[in-house]
Coordinates of N, CA and C in Angstrom, one line a residue:
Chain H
X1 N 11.9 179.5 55.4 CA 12.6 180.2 56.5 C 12.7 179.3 57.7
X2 N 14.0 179.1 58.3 CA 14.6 178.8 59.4 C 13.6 178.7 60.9
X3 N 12.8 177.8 61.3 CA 12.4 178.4 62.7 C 13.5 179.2 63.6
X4 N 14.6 178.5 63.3 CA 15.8 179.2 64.2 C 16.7 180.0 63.8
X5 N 16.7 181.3 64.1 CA 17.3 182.4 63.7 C 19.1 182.3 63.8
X6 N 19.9 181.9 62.6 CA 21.6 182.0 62.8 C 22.2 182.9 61.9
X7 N 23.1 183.4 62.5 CA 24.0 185.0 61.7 C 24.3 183.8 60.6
X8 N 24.5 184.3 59.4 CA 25.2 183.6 58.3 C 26.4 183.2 58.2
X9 N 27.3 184.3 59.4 CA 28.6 184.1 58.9 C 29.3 184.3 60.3
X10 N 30.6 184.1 60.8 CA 31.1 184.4 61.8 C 32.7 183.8 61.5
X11 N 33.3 184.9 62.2 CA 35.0 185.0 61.9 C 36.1 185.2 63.2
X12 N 36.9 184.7 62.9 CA 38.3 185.0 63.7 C 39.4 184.5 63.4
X13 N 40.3 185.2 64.3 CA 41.9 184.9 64.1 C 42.0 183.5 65.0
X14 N 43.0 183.1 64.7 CA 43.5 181.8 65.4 C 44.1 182.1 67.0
X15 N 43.3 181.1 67.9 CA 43.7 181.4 69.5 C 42.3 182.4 69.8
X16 N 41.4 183.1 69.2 CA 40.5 184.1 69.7 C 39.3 182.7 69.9
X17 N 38.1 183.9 70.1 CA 37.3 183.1 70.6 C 36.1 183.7 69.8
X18 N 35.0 182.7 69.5 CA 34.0 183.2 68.8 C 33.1 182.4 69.3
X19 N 31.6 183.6 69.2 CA 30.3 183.2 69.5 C 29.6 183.1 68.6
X20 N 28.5 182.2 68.5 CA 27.3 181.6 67.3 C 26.1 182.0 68.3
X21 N 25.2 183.1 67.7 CA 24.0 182.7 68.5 C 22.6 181.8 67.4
X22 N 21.7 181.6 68.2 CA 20.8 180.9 67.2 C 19.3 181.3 68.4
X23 N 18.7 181.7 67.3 CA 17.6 182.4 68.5 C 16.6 181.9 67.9
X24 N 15.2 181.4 69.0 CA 13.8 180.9 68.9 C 13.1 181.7 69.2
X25 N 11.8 181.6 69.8 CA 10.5 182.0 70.3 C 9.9 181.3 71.1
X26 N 9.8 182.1 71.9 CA 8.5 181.5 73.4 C 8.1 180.6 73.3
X27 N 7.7 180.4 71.8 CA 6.3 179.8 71.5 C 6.3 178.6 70.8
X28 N 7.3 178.5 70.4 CA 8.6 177.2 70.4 C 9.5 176.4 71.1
X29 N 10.5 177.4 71.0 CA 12.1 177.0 71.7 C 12.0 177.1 72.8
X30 N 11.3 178.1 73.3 CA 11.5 178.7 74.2 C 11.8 178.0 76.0
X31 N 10.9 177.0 75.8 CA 10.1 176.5 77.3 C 11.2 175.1 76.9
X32 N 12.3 174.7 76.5 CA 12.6 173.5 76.3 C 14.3 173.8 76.3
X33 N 15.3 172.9 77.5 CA 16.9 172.9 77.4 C 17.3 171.9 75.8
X34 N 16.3 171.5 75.0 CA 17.1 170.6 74.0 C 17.3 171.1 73.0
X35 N 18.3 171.7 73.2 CA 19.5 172.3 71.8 C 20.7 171.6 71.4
X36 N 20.6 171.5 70.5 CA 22.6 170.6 69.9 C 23.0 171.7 68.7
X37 N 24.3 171.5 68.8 CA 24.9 171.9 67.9 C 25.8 170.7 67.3
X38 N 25.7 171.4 65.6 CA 26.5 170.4 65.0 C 27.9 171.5 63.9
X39 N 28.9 170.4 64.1 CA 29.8 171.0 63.1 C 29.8 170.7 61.9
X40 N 29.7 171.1 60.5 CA 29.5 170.3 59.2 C 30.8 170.8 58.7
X41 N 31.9 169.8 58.3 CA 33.2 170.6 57.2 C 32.6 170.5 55.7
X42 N 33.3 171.0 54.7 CA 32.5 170.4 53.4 C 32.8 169.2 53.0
X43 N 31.8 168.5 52.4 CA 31.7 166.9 52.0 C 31.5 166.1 53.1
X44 N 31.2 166.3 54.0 CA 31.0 165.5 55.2 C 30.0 165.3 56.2
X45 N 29.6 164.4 56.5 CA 27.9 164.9 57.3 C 28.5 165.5 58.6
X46 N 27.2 166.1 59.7 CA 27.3 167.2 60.1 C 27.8 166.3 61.7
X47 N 28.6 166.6 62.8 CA 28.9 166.3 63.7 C 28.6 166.3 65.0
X48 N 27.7 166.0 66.0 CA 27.1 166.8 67.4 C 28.0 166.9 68.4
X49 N 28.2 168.3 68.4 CA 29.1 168.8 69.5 C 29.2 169.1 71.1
X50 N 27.7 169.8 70.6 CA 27.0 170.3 72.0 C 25.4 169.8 72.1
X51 N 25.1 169.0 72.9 CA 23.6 168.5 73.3 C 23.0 169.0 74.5
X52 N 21.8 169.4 74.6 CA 21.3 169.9 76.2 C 21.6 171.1 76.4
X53 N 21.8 171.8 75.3 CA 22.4 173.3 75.4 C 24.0 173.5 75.7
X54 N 24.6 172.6 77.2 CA 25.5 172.6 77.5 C 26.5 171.9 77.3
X55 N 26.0 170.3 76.7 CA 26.8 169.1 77.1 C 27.3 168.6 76.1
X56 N 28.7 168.0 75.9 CA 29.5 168.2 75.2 C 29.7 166.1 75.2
X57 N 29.7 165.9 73.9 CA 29.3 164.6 73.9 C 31.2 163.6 73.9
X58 N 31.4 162.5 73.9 CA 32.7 162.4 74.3 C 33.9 162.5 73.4
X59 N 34.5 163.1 73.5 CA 35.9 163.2 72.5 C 35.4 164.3 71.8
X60 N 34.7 165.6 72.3 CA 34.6 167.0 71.9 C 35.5 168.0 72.6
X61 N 36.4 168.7 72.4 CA 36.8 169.5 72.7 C 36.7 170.4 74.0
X62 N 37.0 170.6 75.0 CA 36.7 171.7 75.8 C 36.3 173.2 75.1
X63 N 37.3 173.1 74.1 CA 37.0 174.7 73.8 C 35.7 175.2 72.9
X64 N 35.0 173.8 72.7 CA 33.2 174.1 72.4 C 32.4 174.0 73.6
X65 N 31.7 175.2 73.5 CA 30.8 175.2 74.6 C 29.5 175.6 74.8
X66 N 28.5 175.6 75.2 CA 26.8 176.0 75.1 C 26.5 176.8 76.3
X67 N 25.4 177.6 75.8 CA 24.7 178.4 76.9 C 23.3 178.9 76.2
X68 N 22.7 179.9 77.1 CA 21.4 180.2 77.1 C 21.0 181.4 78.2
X69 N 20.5 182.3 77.0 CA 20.0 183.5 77.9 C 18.8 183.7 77.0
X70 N 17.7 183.2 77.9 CA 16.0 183.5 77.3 C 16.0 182.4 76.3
X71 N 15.6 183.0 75.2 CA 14.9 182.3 73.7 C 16.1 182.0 73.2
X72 N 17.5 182.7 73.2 CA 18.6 182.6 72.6 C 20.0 181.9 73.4
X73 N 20.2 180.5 71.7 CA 21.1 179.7 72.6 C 22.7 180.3 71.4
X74 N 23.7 180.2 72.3 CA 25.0 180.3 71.9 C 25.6 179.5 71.9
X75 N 26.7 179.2 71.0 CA 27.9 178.5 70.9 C 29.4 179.3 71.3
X76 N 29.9 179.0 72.1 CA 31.4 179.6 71.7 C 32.4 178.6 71.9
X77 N 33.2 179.0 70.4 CA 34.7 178.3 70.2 C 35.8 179.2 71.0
X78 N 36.4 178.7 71.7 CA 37.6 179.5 72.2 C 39.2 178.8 71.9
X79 N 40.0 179.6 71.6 CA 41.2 179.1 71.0 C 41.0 178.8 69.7
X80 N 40.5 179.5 68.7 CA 40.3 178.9 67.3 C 41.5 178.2 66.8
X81 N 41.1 177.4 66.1 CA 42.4 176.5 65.6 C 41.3 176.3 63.8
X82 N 42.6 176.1 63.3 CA 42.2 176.3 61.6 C 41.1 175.3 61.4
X83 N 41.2 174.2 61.8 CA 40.1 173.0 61.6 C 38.8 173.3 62.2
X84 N 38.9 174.4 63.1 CA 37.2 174.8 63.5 C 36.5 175.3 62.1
X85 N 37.3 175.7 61.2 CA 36.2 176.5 60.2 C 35.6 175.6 59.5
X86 N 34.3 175.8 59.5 CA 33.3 174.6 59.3 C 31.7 175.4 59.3
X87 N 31.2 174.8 58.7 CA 29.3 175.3 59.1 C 29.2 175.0 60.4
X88 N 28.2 175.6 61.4 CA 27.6 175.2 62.1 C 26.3 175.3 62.5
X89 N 25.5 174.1 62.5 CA 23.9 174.6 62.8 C 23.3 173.9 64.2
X90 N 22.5 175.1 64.6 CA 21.9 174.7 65.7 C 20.4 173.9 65.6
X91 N 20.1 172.9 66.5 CA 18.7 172.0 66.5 C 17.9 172.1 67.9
X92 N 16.9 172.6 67.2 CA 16.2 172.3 68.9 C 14.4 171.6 68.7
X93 N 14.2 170.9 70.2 CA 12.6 171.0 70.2 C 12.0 172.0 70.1
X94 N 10.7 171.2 69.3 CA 10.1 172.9 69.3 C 8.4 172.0 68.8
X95 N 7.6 173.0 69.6 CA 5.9 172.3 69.4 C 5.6 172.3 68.4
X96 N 6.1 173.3 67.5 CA 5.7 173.6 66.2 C 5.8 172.1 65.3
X97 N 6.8 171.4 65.4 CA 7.3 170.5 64.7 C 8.0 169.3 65.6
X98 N 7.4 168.3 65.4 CA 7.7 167.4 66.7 C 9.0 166.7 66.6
X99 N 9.6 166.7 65.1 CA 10.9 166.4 64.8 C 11.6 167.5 65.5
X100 N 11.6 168.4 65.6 CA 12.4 169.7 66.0 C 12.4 170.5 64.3
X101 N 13.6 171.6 64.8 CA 13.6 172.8 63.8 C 15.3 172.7 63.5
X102 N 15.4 172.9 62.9 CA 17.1 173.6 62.5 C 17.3 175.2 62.5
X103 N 18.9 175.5 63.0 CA 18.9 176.9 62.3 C 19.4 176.9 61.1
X104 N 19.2 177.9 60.2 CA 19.8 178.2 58.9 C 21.6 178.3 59.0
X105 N 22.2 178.0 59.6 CA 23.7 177.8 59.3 C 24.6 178.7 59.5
X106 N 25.7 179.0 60.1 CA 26.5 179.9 60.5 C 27.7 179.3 60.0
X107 N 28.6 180.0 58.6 CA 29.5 179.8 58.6 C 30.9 180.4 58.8
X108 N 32.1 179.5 60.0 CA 32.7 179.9 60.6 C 34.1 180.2 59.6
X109 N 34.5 181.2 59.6 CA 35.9 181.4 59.2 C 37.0 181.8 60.3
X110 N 38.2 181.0 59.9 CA 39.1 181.0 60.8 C 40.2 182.1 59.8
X111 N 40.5 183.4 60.4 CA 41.1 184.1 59.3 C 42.6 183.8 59.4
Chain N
X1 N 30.8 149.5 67.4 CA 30.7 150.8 66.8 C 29.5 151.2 65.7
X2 N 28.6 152.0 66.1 CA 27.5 152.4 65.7 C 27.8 152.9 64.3
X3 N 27.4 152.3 62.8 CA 27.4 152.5 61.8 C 26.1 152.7 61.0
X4 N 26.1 153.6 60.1 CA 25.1 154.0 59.6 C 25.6 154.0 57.7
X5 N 25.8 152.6 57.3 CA 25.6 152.8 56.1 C 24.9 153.4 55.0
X6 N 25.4 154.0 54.1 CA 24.0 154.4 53.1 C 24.3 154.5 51.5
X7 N 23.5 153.9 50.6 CA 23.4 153.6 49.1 C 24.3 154.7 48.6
X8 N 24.3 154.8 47.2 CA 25.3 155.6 46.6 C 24.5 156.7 45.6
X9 N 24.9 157.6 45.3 CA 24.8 158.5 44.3 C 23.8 158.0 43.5
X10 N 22.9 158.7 42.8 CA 21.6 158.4 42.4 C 21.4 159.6 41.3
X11 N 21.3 159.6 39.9 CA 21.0 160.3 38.7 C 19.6 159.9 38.1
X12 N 19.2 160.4 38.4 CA 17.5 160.2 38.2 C 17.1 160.9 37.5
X13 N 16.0 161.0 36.1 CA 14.7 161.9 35.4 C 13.6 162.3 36.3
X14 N 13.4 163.5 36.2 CA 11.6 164.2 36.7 C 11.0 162.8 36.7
X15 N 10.1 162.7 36.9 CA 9.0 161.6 37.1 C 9.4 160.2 37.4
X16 N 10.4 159.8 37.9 CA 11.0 158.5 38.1 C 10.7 158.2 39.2
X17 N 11.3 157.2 40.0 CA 10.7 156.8 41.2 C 12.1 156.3 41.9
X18 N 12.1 156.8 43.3 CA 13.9 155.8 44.0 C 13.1 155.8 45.1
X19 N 14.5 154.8 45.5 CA 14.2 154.6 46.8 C 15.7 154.2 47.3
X20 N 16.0 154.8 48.1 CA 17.5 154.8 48.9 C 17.3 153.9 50.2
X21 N 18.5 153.6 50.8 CA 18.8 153.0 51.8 C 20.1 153.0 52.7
X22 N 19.4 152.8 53.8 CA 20.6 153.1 55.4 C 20.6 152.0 55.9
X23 N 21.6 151.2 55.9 CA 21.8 149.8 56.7 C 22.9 150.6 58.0
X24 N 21.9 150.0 58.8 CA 22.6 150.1 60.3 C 23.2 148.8 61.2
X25 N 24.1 149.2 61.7 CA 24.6 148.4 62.8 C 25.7 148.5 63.7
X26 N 26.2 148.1 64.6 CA 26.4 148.4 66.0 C 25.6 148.6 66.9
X27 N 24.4 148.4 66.9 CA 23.5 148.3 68.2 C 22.3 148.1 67.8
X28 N 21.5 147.7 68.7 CA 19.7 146.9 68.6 C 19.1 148.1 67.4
X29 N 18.9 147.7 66.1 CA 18.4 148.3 65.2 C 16.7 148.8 66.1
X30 N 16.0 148.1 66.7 CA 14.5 147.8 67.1 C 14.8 148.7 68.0
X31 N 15.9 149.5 68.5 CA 14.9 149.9 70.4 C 15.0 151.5 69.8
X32 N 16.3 151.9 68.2 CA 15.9 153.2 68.1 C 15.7 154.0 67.2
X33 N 14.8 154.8 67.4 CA 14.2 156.1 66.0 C 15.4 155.9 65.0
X34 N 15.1 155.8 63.6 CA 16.2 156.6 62.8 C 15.6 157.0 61.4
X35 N 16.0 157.9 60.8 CA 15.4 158.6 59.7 C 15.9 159.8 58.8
X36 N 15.5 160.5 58.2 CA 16.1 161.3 57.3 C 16.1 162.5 57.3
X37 N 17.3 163.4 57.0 CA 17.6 164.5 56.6 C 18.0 165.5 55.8
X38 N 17.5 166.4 55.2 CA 18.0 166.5 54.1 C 18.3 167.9 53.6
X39 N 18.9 168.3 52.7 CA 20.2 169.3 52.7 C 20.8 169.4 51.1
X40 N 20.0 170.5 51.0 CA 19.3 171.2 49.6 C 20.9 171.5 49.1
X41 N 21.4 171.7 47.8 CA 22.8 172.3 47.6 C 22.6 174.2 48.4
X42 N 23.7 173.9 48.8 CA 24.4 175.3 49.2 C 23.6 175.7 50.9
X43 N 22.3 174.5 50.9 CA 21.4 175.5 52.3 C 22.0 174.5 53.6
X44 N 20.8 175.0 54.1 CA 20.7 174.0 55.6 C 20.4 172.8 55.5
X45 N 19.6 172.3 56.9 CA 19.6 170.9 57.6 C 17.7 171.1 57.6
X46 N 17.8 170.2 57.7 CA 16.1 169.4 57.5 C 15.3 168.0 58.1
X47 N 14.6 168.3 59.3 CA 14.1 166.6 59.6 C 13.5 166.4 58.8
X48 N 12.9 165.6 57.8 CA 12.3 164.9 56.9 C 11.1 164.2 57.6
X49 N 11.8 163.1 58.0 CA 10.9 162.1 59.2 C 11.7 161.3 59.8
X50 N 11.1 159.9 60.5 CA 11.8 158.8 61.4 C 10.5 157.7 61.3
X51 N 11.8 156.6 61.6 CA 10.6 155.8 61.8 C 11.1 154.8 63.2
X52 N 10.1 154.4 64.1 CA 11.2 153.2 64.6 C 10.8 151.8 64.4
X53 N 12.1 151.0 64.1 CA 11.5 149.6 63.7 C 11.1 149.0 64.1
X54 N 10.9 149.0 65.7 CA 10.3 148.1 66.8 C 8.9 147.8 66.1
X55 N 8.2 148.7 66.0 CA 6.5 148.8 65.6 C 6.4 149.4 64.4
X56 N 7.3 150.1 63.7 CA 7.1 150.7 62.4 C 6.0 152.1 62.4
X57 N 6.3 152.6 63.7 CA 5.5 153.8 64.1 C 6.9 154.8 63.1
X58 N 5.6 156.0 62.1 CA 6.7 156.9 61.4 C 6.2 158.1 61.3
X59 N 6.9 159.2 62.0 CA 6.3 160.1 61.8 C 7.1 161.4 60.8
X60 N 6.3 162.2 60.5 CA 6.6 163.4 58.8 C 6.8 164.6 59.6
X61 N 7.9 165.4 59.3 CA 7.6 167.3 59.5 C 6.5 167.4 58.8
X62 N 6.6 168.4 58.9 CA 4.6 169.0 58.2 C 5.0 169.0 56.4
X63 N 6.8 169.6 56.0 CA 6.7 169.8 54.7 C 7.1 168.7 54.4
X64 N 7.2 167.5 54.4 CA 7.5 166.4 53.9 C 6.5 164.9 53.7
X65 N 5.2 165.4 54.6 CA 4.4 164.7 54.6 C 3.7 164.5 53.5
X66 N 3.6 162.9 52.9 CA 2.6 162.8 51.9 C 3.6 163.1 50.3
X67 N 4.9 163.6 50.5 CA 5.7 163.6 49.8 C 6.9 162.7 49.8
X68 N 7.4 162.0 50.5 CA 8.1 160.6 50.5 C 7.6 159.7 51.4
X69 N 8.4 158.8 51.5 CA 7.9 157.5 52.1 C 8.7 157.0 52.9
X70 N 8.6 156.8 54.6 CA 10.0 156.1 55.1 C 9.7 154.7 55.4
X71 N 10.5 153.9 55.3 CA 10.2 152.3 55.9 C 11.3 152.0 56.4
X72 N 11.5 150.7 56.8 CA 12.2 149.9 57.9 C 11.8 148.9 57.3
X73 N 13.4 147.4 57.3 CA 13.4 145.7 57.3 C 14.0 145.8 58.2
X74 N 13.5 145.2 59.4 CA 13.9 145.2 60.8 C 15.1 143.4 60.3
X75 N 14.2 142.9 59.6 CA 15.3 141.4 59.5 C 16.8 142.0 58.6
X76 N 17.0 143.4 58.0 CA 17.8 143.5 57.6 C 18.8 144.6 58.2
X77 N 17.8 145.0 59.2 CA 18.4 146.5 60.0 C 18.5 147.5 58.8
X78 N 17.1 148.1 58.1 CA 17.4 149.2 56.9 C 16.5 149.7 56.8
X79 N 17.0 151.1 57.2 CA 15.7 151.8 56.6 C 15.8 152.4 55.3
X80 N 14.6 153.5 54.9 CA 14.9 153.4 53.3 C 13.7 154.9 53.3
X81 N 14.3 155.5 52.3 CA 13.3 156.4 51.5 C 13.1 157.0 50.6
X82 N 11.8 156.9 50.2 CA 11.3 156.4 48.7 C 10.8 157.8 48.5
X83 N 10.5 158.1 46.8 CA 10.0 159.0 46.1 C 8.9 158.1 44.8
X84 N 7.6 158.8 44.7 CA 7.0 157.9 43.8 C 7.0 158.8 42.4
X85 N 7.5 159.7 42.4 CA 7.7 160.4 41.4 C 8.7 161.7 41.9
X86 N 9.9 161.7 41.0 CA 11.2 162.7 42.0 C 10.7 164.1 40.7
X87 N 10.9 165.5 41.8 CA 11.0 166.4 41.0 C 12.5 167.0 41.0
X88 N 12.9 167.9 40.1 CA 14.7 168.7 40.5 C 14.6 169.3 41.3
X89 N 13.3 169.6 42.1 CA 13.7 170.1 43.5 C 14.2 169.0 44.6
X90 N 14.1 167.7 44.3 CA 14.1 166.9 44.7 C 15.9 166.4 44.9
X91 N 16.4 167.3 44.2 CA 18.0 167.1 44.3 C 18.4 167.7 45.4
X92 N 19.1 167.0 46.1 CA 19.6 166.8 47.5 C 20.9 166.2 47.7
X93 N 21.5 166.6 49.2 CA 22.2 165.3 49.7 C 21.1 164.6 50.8
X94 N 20.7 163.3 51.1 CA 20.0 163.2 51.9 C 20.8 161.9 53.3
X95 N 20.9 162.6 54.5 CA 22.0 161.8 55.5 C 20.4 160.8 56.5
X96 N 21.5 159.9 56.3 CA 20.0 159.2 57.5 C 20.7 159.5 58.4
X97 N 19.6 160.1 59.8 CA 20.3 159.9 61.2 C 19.8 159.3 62.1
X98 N 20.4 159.0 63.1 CA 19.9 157.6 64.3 C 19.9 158.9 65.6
X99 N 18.4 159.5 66.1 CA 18.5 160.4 67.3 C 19.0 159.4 68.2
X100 N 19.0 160.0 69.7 CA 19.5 159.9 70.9 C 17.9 159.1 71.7
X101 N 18.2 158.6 71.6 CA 16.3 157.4 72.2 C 15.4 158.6 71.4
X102 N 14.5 159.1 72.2 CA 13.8 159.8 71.3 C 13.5 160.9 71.5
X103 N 15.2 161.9 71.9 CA 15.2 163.0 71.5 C 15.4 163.5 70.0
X104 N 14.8 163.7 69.3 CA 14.9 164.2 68.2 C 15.6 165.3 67.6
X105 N 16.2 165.9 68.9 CA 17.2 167.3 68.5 C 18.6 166.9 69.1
X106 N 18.5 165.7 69.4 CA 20.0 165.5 69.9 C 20.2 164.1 68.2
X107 N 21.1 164.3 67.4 CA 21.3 163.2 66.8 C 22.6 163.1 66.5
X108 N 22.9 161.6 67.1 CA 24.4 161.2 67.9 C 25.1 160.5 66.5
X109 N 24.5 160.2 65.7 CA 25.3 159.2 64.7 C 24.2 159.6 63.4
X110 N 25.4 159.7 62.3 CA 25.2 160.3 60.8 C 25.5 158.8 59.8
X111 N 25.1 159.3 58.8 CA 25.4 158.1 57.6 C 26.2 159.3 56.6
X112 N 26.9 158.6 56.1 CA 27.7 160.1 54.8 C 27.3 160.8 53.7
X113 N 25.5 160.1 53.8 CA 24.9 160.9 52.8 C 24.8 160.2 51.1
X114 N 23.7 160.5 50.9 CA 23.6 160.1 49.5 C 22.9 161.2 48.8
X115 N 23.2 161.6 47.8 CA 23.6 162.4 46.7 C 22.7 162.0 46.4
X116 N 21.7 162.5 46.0 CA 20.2 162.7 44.6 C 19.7 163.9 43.9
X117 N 20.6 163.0 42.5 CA 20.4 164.7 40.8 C 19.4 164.1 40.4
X118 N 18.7 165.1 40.7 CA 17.0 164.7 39.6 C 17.3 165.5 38.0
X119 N 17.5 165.6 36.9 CA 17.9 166.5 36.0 C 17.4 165.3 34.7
X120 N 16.4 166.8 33.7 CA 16.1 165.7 32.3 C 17.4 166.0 31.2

């Protein structure tokens, strides 16, 4: 099991906007801004989008973006475009494990 | 441009023994962490461990400890990791990654992964 809690699945039309949450604990995630997200398409290793919860590394998109309310961090794609559909997983510090944790994967469909 | 080469596809028996490899370069192999991850068919993502080559300081997640082996040839820029006996759970894709100095949840550059079928 996942230290980090991700919906399995998440959907939209092209041009909408979608959110990924990925949730920790107190007693982990909680007390730490180092979250990344990564994009994975299939057959391809996985790509860092978003670092520091909010920061978007160079030649990423505007329309990927990070945030944080409490224990739980989000992703949102806005303007979906066909090529966003892809896994995505969230990483963060965490005491538990000095490497960090992964979430279990959210995969995105562009309908 | 920061590269992360890595060995090829690997068909292995229960009880056999490998050892893979990540040749790096684009930048000072010695000043940073790099190490493995790995990614079961169909699941998630997994730190494994890291090592850095400066000093060959390596550290294990708690489930991988005592279960593979990571090393570094700093004269070759490569790291590597080993199995002294592979089980079919042991079939994986496994990606080396190069963290961000030594944040470990930020990791800025991937290798493409090498494929390991453990199967008798």
């Amino acid at each position: 099991q996942s230290a980090l809690t991700q919906p399995p699945s998440a959907s939209g039309s092209p041009g909408q906007s979608v959110t990924i949450s990925c949730t920790g604990t107190s007693s982990d995630v909680g007390g730490y801004d180092y979250v990344s997200w990564y994009q994975q398409h299939p057959g391809k290793p996985p790509k860092l989008i978003i670092y520091e919860v909010n920061t978007r590394p160079s030649g990423v998109p505007e329309r990927f973006s990070g945030s944080r309310s409490g224990n739980t961090f989000f992703l949102t794609v806005s303007g979906l475009q066909p090529d966003d559909e892809a896994d995505y997983y969230c990483n963060s510090y965490a005491d538990s494990d000095n490497l960090g944790v992964f979430g279990g994967g959210t995969k995105l469909t562009v309908l | 441009e920061v590269q992360l080469v890595q060995s090829g596809a690997e068909l292995k028996k229960p009880g056999q023994p490998l050892k893979i490899s990540c040749r790096a370069s684009g930048y000072t192999f010695t000043n940073f962490w790099i190490g493995w991850v790995r990614q079961m068919p169909g699941s998630g993502l997994e730190w494994m461990g890291v090592i850095y080559p400066g000093d060959s300081e390596t550290r294990y997640s708690p489930s991988f400890q005592g279960q593979v082996t990571i090393s570094a040839d700093k004269s070759i820029d490569t790291a590597y990791l080993q199995w002294d006996s592979l089980e079919a759970s042991d079939t994986a894709i496994y990606y080396c990654a190069r963290p961000h100095l030594g944040h470990f949840a930020r990791i800025d550059f991937w290798g493409r992964g090498s494929l390991v079928t453990v199967s008798s």
